GROMACS .gro file of C-alpha atoms in nm:
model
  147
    1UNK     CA    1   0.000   0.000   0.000
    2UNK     CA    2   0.145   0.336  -0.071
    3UNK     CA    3   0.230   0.578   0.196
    4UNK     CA    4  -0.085   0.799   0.121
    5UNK     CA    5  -0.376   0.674  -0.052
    6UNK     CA    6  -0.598   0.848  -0.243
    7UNK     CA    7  -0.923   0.906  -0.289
    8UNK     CA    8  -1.091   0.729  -0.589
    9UNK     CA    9  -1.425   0.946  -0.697
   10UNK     CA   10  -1.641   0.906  -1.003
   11UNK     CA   11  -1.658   0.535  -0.987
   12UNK     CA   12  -2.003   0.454  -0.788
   13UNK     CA   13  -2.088   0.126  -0.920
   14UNK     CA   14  -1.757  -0.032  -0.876
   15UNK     CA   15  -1.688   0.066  -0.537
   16UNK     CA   16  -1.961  -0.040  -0.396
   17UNK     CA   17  -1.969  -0.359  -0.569
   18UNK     CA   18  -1.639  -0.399  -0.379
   19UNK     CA   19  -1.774  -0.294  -0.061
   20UNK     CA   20  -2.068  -0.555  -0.104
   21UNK     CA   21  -1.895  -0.820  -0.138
   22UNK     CA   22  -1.721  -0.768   0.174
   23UNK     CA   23  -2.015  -0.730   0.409
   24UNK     CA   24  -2.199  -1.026   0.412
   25UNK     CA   25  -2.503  -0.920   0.557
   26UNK     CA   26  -2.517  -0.650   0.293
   27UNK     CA   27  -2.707  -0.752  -0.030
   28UNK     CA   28  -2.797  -0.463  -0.221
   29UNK     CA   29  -2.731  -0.034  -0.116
   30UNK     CA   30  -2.986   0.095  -0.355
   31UNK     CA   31  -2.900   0.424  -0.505
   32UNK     CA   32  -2.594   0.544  -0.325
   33UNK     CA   33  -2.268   0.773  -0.351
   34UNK     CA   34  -1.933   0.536  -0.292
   35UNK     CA   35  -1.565   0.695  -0.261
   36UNK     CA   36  -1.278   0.382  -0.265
   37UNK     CA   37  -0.956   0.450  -0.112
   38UNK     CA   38  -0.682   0.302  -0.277
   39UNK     CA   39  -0.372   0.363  -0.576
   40UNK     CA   40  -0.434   0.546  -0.922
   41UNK     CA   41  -0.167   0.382  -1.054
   42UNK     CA   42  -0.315   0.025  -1.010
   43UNK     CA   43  -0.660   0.086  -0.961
   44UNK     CA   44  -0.627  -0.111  -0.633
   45UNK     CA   45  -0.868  -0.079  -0.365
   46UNK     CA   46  -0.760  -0.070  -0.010
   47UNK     CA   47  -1.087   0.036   0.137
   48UNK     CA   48  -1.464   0.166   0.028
   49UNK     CA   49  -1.699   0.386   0.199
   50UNK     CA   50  -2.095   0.368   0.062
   51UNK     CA   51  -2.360   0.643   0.159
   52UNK     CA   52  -2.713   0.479   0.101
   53UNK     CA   53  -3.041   0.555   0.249
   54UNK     CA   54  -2.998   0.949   0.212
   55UNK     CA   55  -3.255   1.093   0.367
   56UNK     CA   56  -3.288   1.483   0.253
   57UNK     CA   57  -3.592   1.573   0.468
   58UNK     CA   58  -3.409   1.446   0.825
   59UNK     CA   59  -3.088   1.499   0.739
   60UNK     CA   60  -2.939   1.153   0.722
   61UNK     CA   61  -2.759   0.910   0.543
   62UNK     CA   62  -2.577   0.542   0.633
   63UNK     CA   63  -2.248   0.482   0.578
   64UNK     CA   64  -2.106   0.142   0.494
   65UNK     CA   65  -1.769   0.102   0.508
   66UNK     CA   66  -1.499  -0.194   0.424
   67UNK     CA   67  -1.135  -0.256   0.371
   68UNK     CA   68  -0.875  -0.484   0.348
   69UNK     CA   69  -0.682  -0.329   0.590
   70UNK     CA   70  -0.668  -0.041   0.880
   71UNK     CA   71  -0.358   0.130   0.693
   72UNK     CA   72  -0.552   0.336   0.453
   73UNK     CA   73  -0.719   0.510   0.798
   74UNK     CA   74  -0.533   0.802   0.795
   75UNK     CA   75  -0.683   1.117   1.038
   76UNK     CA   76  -0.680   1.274   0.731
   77UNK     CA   77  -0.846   1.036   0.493
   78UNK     CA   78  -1.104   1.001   0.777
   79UNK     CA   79  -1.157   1.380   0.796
   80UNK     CA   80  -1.186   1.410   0.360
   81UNK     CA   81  -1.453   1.089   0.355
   82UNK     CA   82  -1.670   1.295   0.606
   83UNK     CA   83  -1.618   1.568   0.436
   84UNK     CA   84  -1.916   1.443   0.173
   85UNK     CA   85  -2.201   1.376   0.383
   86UNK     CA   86  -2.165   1.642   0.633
   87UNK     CA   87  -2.005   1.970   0.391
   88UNK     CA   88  -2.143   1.863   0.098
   89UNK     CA   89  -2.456   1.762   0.073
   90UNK     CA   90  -2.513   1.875   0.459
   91UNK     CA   91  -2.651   1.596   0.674
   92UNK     CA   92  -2.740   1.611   1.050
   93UNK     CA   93  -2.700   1.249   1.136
   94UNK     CA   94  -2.450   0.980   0.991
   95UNK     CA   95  -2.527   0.639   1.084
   96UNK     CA   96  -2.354   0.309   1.036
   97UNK     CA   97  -2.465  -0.002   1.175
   98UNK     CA   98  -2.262  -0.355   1.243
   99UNK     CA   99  -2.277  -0.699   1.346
  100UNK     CA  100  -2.261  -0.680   1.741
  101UNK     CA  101  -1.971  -0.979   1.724
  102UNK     CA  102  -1.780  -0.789   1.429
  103UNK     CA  103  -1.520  -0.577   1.722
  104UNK     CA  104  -1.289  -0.467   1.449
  105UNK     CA  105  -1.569  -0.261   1.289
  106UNK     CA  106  -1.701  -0.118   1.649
  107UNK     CA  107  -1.350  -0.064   1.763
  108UNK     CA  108  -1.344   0.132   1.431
  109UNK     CA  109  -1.589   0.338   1.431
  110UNK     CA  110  -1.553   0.422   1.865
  111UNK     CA  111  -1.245   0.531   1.682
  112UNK     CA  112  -1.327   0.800   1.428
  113UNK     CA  113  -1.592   0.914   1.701
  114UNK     CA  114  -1.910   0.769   1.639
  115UNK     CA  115  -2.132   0.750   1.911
  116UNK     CA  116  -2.288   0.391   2.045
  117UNK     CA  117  -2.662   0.447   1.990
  118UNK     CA  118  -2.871   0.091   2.057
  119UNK     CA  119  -2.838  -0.265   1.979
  120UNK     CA  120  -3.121  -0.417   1.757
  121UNK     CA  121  -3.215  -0.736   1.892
  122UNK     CA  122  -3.158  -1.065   1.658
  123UNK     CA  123  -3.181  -0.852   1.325
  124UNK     CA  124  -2.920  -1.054   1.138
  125UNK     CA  125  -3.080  -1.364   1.232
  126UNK     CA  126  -3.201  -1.535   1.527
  127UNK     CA  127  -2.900  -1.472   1.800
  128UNK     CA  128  -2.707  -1.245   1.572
  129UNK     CA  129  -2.741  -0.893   1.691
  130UNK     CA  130  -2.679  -0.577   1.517
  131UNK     CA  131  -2.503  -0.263   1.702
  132UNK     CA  132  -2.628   0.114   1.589
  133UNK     CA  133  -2.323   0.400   1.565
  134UNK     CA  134  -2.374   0.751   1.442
  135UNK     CA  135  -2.212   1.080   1.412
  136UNK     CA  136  -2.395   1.445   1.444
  137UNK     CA  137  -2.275   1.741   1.216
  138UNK     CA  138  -2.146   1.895   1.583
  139UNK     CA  139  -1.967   1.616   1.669
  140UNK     CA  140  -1.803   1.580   1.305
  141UNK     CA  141  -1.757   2.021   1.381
  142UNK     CA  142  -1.606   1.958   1.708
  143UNK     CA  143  -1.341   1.610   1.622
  144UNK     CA  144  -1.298   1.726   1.278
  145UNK     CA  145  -1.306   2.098   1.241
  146UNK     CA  146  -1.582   2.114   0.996
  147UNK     CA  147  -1.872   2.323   0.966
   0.00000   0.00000   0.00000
């Protein structure tokens, strides 16, 4: 992986493509935005983000986010991939959610300051609980220095 990876716009479909087939609980993100972190050169992907379920009249959208490894999790990388939902198309609320036995991903996004909100009771599949995380546009202000 090179020493700072880059931001891959402009390629949607792709990205999240590769970002579905690494969250198996994940089968389709309906109309969405996706920015892939990885090389120009090679077209390699070290990571994905996906913003589905946009919500213009409450201010939210879902972020799904994969990778192949925790390099390409730079502070600023981080900062520019929050820059879209919260600068430019100005969202309130930016939710994720995970699989309550997946610790990577929760350790993750504790990480990058989401807050905990609620765990959903058996909703990917009978003993399989799902963990809610999101992030306010004053908590993105306040960790981030944006708006």
């Amino acid at each position: 992986m090179p020493r700072t990876p880059k931001l891959l716009l402009g390629h949607d479909a792709q990205v999240a493509q590769w970002v579905l087939e690494r969250i198996p609980h994940v089968t389709d993100f309906g109309a969405c935005t996706a920015i892939g972190i990885g090389s120009e050169q090679t077209g390699t992907l070290y990571a994905g983000v996906v913003y589905s379920a946009y919500e213009p009249l409450y201010g939210t959208i879902q972020a799904s986010i994969a990778s192949v490894s925790p390099l390409w999790a730079t502070p600023g990388t981080i900062k520019a991939l929050l820059h879209y939902p919260f600068e430019q198309i100005g969202v309130e609320l930016l939710w994720a959610v995970t699989r309550s036995d997946n610790a990577k991903a929760r350790n993750f996004l504790s990480k990058i300051k989401f807050k905990q909100e609620a765990i959903l009771r058996h909703r990917f599949g009978k003993g399989v609980h799902a963990v809610s995380y999101s992030m306010t546009a004053a908590e993105y202000a306040r960790h981030y220095g944006g708006k």
